[in-house]
PDB file of C-alpha atoms in Angstrom:
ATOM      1  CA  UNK A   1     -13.261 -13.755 -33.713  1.00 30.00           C
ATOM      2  CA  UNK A   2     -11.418 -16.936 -33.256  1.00 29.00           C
ATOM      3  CA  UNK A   3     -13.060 -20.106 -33.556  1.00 30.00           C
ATOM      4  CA  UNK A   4     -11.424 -23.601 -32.330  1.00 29.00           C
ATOM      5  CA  UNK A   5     -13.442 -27.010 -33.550  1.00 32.00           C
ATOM      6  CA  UNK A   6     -13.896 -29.461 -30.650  1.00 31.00           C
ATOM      7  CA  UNK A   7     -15.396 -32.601 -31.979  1.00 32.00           C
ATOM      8  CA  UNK A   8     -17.105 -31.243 -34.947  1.00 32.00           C
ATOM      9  CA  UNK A   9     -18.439 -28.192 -32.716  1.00 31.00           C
ATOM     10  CA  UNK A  10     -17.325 -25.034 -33.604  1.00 33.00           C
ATOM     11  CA  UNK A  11     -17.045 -22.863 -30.147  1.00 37.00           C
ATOM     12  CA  UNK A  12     -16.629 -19.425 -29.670  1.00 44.00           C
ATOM     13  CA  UNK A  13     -12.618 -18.372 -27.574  1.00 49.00           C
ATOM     14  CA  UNK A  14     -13.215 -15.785 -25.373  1.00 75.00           C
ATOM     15  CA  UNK A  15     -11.048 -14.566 -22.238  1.00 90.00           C
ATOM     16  CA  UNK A  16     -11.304 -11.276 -20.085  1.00 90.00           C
ATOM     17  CA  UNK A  17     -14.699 -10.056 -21.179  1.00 88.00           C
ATOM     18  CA  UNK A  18     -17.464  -8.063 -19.321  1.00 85.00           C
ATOM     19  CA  UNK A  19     -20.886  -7.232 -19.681  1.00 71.00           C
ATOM     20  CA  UNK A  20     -21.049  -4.574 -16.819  1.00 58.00           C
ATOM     21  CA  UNK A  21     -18.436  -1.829 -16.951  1.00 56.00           C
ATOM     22  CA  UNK A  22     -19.658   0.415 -14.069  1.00 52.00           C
ATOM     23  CA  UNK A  23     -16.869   0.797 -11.623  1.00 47.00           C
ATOM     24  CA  UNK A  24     -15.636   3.397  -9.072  1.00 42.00           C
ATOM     25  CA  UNK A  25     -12.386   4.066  -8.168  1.00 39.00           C
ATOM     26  CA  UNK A  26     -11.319   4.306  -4.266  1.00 47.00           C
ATOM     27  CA  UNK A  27     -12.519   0.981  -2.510  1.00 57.00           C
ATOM     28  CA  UNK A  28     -16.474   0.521  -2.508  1.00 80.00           C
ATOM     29  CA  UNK A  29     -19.108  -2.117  -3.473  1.00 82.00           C
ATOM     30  CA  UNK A  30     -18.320  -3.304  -6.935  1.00 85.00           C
ATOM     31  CA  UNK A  31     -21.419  -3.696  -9.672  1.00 85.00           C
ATOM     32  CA  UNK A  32     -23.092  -6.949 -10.168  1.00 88.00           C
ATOM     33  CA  UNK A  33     -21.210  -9.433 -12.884  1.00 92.00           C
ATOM     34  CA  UNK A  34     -18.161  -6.292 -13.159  1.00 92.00           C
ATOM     35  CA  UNK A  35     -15.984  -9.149 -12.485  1.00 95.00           C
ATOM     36  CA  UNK A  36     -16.994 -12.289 -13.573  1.00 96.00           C
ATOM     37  CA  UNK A  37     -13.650 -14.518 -12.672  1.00 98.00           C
ATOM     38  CA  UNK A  38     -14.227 -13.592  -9.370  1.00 96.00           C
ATOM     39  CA  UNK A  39     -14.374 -16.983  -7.458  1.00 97.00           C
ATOM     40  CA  UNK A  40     -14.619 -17.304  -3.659  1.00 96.00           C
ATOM     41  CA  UNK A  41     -12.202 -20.279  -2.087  1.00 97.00           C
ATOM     42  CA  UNK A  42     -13.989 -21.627   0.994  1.00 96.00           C
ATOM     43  CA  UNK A  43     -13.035 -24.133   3.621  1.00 96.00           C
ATOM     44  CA  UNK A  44     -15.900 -25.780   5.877  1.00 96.00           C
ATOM     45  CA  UNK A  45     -18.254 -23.080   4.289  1.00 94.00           C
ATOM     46  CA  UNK A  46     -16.607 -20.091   4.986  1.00 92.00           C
ATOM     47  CA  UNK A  47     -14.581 -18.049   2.814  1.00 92.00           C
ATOM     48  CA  UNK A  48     -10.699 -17.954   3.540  1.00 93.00           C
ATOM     49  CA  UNK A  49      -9.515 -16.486  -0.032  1.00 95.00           C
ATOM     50  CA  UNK A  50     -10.411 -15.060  -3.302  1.00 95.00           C
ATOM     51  CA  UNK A  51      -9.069 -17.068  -6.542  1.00 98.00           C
ATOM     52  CA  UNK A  52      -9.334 -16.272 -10.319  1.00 98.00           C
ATOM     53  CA  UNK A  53     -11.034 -18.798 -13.200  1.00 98.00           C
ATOM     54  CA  UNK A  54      -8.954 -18.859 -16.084  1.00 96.00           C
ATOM     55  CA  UNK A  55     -11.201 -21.709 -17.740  1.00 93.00           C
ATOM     56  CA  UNK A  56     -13.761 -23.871 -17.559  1.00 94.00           C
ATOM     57  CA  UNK A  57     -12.457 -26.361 -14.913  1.00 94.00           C
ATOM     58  CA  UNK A  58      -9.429 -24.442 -13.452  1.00 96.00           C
ATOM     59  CA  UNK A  59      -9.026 -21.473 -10.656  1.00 97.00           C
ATOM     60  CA  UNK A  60      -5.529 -19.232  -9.909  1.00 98.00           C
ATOM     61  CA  UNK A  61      -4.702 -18.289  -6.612  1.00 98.00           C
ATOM     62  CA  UNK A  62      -1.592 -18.166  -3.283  1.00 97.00           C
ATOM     63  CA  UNK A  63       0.099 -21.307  -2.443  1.00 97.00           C
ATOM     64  CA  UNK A  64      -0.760 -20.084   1.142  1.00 95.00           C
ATOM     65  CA  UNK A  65      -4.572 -20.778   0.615  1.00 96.00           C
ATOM     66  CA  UNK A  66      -3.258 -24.553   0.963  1.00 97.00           C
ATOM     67  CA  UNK A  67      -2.089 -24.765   4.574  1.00 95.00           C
ATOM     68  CA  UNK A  68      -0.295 -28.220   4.797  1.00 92.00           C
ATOM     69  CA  UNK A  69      -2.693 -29.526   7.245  1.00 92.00           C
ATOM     70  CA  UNK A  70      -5.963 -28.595   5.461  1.00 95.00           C
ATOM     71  CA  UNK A  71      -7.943 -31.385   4.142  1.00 97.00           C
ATOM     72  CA  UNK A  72      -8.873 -30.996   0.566  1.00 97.00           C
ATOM     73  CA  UNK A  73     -12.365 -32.618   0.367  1.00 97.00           C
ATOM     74  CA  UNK A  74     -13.233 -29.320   2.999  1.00 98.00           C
ATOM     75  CA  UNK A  75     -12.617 -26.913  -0.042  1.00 98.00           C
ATOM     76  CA  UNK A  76     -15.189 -25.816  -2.551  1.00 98.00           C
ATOM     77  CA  UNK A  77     -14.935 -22.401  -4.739  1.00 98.00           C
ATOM     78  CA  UNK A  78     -18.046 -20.541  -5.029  1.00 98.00           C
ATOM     79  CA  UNK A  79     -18.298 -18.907  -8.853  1.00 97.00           C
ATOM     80  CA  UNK A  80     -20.989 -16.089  -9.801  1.00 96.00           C
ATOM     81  CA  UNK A  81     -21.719 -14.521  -6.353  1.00 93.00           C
ATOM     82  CA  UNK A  82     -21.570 -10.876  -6.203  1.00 92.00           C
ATOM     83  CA  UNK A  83     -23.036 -11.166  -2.381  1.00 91.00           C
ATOM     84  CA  UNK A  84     -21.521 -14.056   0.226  1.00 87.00           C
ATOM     85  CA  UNK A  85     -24.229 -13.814   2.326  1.00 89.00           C
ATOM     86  CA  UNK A  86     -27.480 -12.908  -0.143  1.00 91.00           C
ATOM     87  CA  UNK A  87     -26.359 -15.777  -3.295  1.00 86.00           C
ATOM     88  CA  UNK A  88     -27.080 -15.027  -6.520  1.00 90.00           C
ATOM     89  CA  UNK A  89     -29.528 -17.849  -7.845  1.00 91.00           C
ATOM     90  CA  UNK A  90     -27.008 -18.383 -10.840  1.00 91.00           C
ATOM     91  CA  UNK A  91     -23.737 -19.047  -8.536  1.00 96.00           C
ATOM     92  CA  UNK A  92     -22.445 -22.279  -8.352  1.00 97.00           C
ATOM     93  CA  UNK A  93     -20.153 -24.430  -5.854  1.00 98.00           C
ATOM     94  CA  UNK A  94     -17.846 -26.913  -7.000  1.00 98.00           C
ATOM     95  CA  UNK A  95     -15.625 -28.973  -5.080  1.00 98.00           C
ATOM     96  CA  UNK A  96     -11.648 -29.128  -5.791  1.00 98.00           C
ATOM     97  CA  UNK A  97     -10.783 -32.471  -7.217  1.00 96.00           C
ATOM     98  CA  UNK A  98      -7.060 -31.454  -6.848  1.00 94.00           C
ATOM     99  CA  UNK A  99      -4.302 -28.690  -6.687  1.00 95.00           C
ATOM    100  CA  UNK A 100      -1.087 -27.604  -7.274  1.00 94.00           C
ATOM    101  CA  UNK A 101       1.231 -25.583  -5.293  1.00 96.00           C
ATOM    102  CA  UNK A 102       4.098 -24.142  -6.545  1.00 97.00           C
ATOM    103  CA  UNK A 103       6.880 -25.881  -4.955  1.00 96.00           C
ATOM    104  CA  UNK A 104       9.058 -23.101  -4.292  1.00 96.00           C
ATOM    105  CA  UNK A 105       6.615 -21.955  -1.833  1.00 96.00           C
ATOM    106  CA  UNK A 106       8.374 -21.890   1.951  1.00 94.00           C
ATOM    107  CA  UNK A 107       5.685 -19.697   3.805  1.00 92.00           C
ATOM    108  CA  UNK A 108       4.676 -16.144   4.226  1.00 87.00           C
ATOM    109  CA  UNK A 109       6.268 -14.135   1.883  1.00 87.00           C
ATOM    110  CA  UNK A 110       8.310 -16.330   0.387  1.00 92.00           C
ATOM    111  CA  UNK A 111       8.103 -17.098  -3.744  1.00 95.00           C
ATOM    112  CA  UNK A 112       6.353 -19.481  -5.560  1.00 97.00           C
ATOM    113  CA  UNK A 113       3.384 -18.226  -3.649  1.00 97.00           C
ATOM    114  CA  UNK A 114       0.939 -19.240  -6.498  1.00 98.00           C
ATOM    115  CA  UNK A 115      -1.677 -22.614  -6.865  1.00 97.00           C
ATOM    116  CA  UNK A 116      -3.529 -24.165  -9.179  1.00 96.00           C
ATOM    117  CA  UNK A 117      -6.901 -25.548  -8.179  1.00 96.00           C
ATOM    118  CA  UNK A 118      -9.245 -28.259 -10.579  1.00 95.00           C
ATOM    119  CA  UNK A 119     -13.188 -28.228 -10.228  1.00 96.00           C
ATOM    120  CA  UNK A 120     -14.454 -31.466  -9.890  1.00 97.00           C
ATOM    121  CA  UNK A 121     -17.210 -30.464 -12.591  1.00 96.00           C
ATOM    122  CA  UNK A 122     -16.723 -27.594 -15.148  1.00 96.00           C
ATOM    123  CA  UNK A 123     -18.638 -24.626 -14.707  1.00 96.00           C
ATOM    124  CA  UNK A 124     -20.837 -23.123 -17.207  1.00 94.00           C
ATOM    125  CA  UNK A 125     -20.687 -19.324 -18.777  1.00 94.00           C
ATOM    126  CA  UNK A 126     -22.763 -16.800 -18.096  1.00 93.00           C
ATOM    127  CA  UNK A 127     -22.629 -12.867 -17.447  1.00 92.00           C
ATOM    128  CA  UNK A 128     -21.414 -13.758 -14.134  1.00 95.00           C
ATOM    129  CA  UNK A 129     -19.261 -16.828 -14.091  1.00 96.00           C
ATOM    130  CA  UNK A 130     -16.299 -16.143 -17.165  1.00 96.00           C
ATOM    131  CA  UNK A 131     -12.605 -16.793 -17.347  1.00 96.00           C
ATOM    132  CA  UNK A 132      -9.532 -13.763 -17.217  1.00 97.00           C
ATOM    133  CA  UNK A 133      -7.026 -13.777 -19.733  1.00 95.00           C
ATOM    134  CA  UNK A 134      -3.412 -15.112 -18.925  1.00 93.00           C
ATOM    135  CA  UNK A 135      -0.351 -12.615 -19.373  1.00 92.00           C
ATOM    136  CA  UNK A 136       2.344 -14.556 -21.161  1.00 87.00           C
ATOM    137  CA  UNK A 137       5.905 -14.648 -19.976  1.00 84.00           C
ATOM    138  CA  UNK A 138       6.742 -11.551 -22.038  1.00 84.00           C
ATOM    139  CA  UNK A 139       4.133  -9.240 -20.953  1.00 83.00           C
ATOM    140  CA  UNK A 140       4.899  -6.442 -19.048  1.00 83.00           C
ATOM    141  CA  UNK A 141       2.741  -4.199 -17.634  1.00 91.00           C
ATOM    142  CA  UNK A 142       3.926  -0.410 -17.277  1.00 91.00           C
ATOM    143  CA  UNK A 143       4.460   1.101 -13.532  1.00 90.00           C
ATOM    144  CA  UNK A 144       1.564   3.364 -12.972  1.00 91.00           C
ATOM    145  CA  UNK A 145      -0.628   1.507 -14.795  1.00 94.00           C
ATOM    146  CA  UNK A 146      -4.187   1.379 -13.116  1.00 93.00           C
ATOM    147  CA  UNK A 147      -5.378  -1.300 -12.369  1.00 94.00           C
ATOM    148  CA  UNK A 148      -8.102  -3.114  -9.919  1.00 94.00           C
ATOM    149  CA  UNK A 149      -7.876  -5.687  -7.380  1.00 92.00           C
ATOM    150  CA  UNK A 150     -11.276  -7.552  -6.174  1.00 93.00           C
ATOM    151  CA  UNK A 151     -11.991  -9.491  -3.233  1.00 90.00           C
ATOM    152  CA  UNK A 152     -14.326 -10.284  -0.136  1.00 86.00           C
ATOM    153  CA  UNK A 153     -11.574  -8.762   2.346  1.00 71.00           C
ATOM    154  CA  UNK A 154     -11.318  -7.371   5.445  1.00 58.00           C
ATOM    155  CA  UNK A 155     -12.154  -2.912   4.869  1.00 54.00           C
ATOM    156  CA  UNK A 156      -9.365  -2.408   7.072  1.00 50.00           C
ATOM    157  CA  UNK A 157      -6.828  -4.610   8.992  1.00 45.00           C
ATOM    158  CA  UNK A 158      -8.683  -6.523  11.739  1.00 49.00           C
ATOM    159  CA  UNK A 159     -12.476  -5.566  10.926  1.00 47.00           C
ATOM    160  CA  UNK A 160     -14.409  -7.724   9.080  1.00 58.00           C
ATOM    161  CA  UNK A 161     -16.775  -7.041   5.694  1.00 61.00           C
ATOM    162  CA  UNK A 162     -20.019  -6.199   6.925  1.00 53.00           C
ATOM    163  CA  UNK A 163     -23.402  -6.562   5.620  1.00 68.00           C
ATOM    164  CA  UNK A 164     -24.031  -9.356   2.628  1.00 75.00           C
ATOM    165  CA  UNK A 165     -20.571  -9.184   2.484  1.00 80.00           C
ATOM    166  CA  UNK A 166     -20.610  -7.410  -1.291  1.00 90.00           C
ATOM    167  CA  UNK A 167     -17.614  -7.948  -3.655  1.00 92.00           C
ATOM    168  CA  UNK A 168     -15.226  -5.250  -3.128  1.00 89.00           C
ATOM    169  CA  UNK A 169     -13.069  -3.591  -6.064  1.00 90.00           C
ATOM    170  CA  UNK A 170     -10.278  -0.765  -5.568  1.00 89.00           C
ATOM    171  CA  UNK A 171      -8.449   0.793  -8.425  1.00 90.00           C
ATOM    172  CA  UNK A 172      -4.334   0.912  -7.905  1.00 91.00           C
ATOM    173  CA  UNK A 173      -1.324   1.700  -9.951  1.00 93.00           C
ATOM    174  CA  UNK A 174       1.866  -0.670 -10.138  1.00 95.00           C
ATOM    175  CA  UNK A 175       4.944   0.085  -8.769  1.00 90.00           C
ATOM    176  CA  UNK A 176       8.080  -1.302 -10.254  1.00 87.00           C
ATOM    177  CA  UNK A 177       9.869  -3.990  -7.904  1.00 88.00           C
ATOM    178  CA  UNK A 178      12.534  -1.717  -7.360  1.00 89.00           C
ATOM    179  CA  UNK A 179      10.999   1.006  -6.083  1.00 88.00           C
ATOM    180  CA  UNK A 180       8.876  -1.119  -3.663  1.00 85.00           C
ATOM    181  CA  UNK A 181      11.661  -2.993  -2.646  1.00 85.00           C
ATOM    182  CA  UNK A 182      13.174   0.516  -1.010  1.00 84.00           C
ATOM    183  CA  UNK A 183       9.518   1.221   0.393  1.00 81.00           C
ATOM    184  CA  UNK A 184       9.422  -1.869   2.459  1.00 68.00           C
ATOM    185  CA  UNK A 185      13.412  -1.393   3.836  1.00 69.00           C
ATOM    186  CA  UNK A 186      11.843   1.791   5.270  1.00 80.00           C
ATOM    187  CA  UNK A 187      12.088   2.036   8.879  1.00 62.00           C
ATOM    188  CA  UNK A 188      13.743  -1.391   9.798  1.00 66.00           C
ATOM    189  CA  UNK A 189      16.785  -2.291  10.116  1.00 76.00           C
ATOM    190  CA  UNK A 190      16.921  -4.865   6.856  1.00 76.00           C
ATOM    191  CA  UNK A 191      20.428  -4.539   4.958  1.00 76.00           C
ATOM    192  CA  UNK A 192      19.789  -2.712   1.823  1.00 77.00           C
ATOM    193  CA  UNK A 193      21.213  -5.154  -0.263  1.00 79.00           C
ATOM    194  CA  UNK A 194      18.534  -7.788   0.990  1.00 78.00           C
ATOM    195  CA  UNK A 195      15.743  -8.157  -1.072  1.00 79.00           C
ATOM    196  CA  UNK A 196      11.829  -7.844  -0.035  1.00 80.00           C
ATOM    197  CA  UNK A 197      10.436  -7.928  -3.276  1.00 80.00           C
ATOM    198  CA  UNK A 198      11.320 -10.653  -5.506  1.00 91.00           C
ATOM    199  CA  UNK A 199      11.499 -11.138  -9.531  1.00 93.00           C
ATOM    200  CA  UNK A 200       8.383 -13.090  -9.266  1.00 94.00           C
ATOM    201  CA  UNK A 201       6.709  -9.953  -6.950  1.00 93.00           C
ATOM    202  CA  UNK A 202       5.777  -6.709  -8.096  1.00 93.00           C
ATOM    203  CA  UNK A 203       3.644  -4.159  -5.853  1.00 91.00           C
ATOM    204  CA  UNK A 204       0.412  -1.536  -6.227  1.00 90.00           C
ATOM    205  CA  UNK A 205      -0.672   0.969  -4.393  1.00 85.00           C
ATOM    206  CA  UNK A 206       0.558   4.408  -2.920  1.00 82.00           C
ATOM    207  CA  UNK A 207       3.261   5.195  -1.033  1.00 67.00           C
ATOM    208  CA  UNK A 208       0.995   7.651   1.437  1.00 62.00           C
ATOM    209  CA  UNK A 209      -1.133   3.752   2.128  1.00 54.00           C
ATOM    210  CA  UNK A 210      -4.733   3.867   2.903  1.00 56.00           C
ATOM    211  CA  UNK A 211      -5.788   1.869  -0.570  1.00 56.00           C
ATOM    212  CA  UNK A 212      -4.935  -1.547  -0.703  1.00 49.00           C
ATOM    213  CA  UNK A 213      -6.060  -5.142  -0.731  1.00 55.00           C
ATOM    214  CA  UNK A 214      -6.262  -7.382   3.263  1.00 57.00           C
ATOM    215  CA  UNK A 215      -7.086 -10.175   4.707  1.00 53.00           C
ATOM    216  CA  UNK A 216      -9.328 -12.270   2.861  1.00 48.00           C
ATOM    217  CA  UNK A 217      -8.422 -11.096  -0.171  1.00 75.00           C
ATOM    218  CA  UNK A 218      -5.685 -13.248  -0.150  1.00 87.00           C
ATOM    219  CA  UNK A 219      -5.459 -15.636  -3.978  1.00 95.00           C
ATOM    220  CA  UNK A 220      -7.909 -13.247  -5.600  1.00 95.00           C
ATOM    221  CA  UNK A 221      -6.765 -11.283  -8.669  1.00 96.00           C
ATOM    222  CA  UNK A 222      -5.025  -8.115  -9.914  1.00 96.00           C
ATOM    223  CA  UNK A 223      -6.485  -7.372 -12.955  1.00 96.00           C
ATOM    224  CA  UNK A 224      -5.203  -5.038 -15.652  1.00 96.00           C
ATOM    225  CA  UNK A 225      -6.949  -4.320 -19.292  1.00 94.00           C
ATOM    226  CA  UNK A 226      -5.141  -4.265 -22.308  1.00 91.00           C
ATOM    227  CA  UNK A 227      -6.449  -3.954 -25.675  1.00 86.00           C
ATOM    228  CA  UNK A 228     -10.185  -4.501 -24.835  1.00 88.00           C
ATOM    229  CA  UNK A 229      -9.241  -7.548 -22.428  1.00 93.00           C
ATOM    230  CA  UNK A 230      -9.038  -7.990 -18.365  1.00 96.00           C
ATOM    231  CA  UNK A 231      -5.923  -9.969 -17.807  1.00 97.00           C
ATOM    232  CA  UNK A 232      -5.180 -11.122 -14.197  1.00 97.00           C
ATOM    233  CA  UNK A 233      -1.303  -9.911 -14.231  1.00 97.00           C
ATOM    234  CA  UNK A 234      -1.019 -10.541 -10.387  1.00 96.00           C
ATOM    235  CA  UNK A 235      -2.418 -12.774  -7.084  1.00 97.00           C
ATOM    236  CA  UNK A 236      -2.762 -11.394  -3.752  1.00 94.00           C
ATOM    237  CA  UNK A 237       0.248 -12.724  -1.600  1.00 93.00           C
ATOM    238  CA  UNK A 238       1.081 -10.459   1.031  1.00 78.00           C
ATOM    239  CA  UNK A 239       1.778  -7.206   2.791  1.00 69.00           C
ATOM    240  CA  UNK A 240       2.706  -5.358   5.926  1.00 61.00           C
ATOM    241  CA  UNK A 241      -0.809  -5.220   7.660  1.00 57.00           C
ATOM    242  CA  UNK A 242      -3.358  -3.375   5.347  1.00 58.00           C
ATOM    243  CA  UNK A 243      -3.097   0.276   3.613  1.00 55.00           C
ATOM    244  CA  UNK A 244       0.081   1.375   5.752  1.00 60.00           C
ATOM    245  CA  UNK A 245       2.533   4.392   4.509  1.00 58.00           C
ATOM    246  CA  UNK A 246       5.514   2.827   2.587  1.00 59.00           C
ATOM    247  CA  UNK A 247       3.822  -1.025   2.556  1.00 67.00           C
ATOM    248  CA  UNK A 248       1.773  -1.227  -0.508  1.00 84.00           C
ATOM    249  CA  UNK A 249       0.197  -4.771  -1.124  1.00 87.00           C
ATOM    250  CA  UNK A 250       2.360  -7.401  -3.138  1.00 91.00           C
ATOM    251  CA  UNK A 251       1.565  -9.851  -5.547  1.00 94.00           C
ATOM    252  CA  UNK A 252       2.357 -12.934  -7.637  1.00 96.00           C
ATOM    253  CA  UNK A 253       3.510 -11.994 -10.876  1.00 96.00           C
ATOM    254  CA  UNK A 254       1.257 -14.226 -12.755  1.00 97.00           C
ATOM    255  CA  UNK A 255       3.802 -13.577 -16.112  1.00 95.00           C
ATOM    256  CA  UNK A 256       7.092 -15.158 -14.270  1.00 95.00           C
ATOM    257  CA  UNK A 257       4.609 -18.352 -13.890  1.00 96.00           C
ATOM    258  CA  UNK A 258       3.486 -18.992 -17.178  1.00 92.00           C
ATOM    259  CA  UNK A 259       5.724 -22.131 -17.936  1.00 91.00           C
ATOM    260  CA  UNK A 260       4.878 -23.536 -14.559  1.00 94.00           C
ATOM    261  CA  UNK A 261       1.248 -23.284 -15.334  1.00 92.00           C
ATOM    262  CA  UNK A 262       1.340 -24.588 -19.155  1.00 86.00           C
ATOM    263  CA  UNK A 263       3.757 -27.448 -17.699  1.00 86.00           C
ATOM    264  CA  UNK A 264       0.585 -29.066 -16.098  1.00 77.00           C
ATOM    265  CA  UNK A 265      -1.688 -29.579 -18.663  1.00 60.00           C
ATOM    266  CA  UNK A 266      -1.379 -30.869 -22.809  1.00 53.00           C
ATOM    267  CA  UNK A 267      -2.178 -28.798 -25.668  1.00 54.00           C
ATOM    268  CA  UNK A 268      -4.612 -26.174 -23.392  1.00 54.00           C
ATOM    269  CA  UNK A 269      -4.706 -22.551 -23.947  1.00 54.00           C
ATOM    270  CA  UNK A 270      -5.721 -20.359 -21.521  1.00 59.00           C
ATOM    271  CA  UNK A 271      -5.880 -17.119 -23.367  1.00 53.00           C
ATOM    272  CA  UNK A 272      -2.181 -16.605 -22.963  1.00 49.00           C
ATOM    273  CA  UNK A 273      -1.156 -13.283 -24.984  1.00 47.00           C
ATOM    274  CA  UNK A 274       1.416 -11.000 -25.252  1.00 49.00           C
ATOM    275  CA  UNK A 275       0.206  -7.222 -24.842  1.00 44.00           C
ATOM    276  CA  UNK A 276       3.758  -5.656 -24.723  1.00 42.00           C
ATOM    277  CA  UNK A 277       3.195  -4.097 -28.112  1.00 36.00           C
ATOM    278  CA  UNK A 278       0.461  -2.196 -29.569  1.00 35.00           C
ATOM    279  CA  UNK A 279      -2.031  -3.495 -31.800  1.00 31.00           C
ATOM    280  CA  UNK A 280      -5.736  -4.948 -31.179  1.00 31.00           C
ATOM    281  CA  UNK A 281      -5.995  -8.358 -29.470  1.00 31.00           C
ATOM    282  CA  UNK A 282      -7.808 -10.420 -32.442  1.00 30.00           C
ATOM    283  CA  UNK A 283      -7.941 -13.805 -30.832  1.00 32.00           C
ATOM    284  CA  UNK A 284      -8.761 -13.752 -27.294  1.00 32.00           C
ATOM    285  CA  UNK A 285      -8.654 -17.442 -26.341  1.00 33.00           C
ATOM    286  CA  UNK A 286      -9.807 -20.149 -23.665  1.00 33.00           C
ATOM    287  CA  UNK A 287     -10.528 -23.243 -23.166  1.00 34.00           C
ATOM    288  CA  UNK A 288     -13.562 -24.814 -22.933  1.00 32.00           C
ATOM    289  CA  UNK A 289     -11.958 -28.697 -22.181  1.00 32.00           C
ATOM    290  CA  UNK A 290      -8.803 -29.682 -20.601  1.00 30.00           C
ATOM    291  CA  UNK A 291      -6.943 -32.722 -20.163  1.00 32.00           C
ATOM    292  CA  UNK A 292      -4.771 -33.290 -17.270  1.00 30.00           C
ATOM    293  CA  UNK A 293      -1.038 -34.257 -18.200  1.00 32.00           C
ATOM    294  CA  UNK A 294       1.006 -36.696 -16.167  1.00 32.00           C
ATOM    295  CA  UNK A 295       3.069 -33.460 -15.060  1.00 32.00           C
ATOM    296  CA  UNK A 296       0.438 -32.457 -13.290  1.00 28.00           C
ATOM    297  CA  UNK A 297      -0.750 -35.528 -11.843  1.00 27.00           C
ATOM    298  CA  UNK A 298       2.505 -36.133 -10.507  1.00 33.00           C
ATOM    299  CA  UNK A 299       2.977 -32.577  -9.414  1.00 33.00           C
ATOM    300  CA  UNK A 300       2.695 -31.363  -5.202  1.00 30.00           C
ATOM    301  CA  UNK A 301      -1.382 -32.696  -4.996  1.00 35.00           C
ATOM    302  CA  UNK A 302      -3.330 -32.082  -1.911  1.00 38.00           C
ATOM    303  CA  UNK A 303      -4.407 -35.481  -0.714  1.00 32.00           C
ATOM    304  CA  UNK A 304      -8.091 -35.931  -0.826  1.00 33.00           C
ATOM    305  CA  UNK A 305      -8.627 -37.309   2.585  1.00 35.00           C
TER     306      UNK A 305
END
């Protein structure tokens, strides 16, 4: 255990941590508070992407969640909900006080396709409302390794989620960016020396399709576990429709971004750690405070109109 004093409070750093561990691998209904960083990003009241909390007051997700013309004060992220439509009496809604996007961000599929959000309020922890660990810029995680994406997407490209509109989970395995890059120059006419898939990009999935995050799952996370801890190694970005052959889902390498991230705040951990090696994670961190740096005050803000 790890223990950081904060004003003569001693407070307990935690990051990536469950209470429920059911799960089931293929696409289905995940278990109440499996994945408690889980937020919903809604505009006018409906949900338009999924987005991760790595603290207290902060949420991950894709640059394209922030359309240039959207207004700001229409946003609100809905934490500890396991059901849209039938809301846990423990979830909370908190408006966005401001956000970042990654100013290398140029539209679909582009990179840079990453965004940091600030709650007005901080949010309190409970089973269902905790913060995923951050990779740091060394970590890599091995192709093949299994790992689950989360989200309140579309089942299949063009329907929508039925019913209470339950959290979804599906188990994938990484593919290296090479590899992917040759899946997605299958069966077009792109010069093999262009790039698809870019440093900050890796992929998961199959090649045969069928599992795979879509629409609306868009900013939510790619979590992997590594030595007892959830860490959200990638953000949904994009794809080629939903679950085709040869077009597995791609996402925001959340390691390439970890300067960009720690350049907007002062002296805040967010449970960065390297799990390259082996060896039992012994201090798990986050932060239960931030303060806001004049980086990121002067960064790309949304207006609040």
């Amino acid at each position: 255990m790890f223990f950081l004093p904060l004003t003569n409070i001693c407070v307990l750093l935690v990051c990536g941590q469950v209470v429920k561990q059911n799960r089931i691998v293929g696409g289905a209904d995940a278990s109440l508070n499996a994945w408690p960083w889980q937020a919903s990003l809604q505009y006018q009241g409906k949900h338009v992407c999924g987005a991760t909390l790595i603290n207290s007051e902060l949420i991950l997700t894709a640059a394209h969640c922030f359309p240039k013309n959207a207004v700001l004060s229409n946003y609100q992220a809905n934490l500890g909900n396991y059901q849209l439509l039938n809301p846990d009496p423990n979830a909370v809604w908190r408006r966005l006080s401001q956000v970042a996007v990654h100013e290398n961000y140029t539209g679909d599929g582009s990179s840079g396709d990453i965004a940091l959000a600030q709650l007005e309020q901080p949010v309190h922890f409970t089973q269902g409302i905790l913060p995923a660990c951050l990779p740091d810029a060394k970590t890599q995680f091995p192709k093949g390794s299994l790992c689950w994406v989360t989200g309140w997407g579309s089942p299949t490209y063009g329907a929508n989620l039925g019913g209470l509109k339950t959290l979804q989970q599906v188990q994938l395995p990484l593919i290296d960016t090479m590899t992917c890059d040759d899946l997605f120059h299958i069966g077009t006419n792109i010069s093999p020396t262009t790039r698809e898939i870019q440093d900050d990009m890796f992929c998961a999935g199959y090649a045969e399709g069928k599992k795979d995050a879509c629409l609306g799952d868009s900013g939510g996370p790619l979590v992997c576990q590594a030595d007892g801890a959830w860490f959200v190694a990638g953000i949904v970005s994009w794809g080629d429709l939903c679950g085709l052959s040869n077009r597995p889902g791609v996402y925001t390498r959340v390691s390439f971004y970890q300067d960009w991230i720690q350049s907007h705040f002062s002296g805040v951990q967010f449970g960065l750690m390297n799990v390259t090696g082996k060896g039992n994670m012994e201090e798990p961190p986050y932060s239960s405070h931030i303060e806001l740096s004049s980086t990121f005050l002067d960064s790309i803000w949304l207006a609040l109109l």
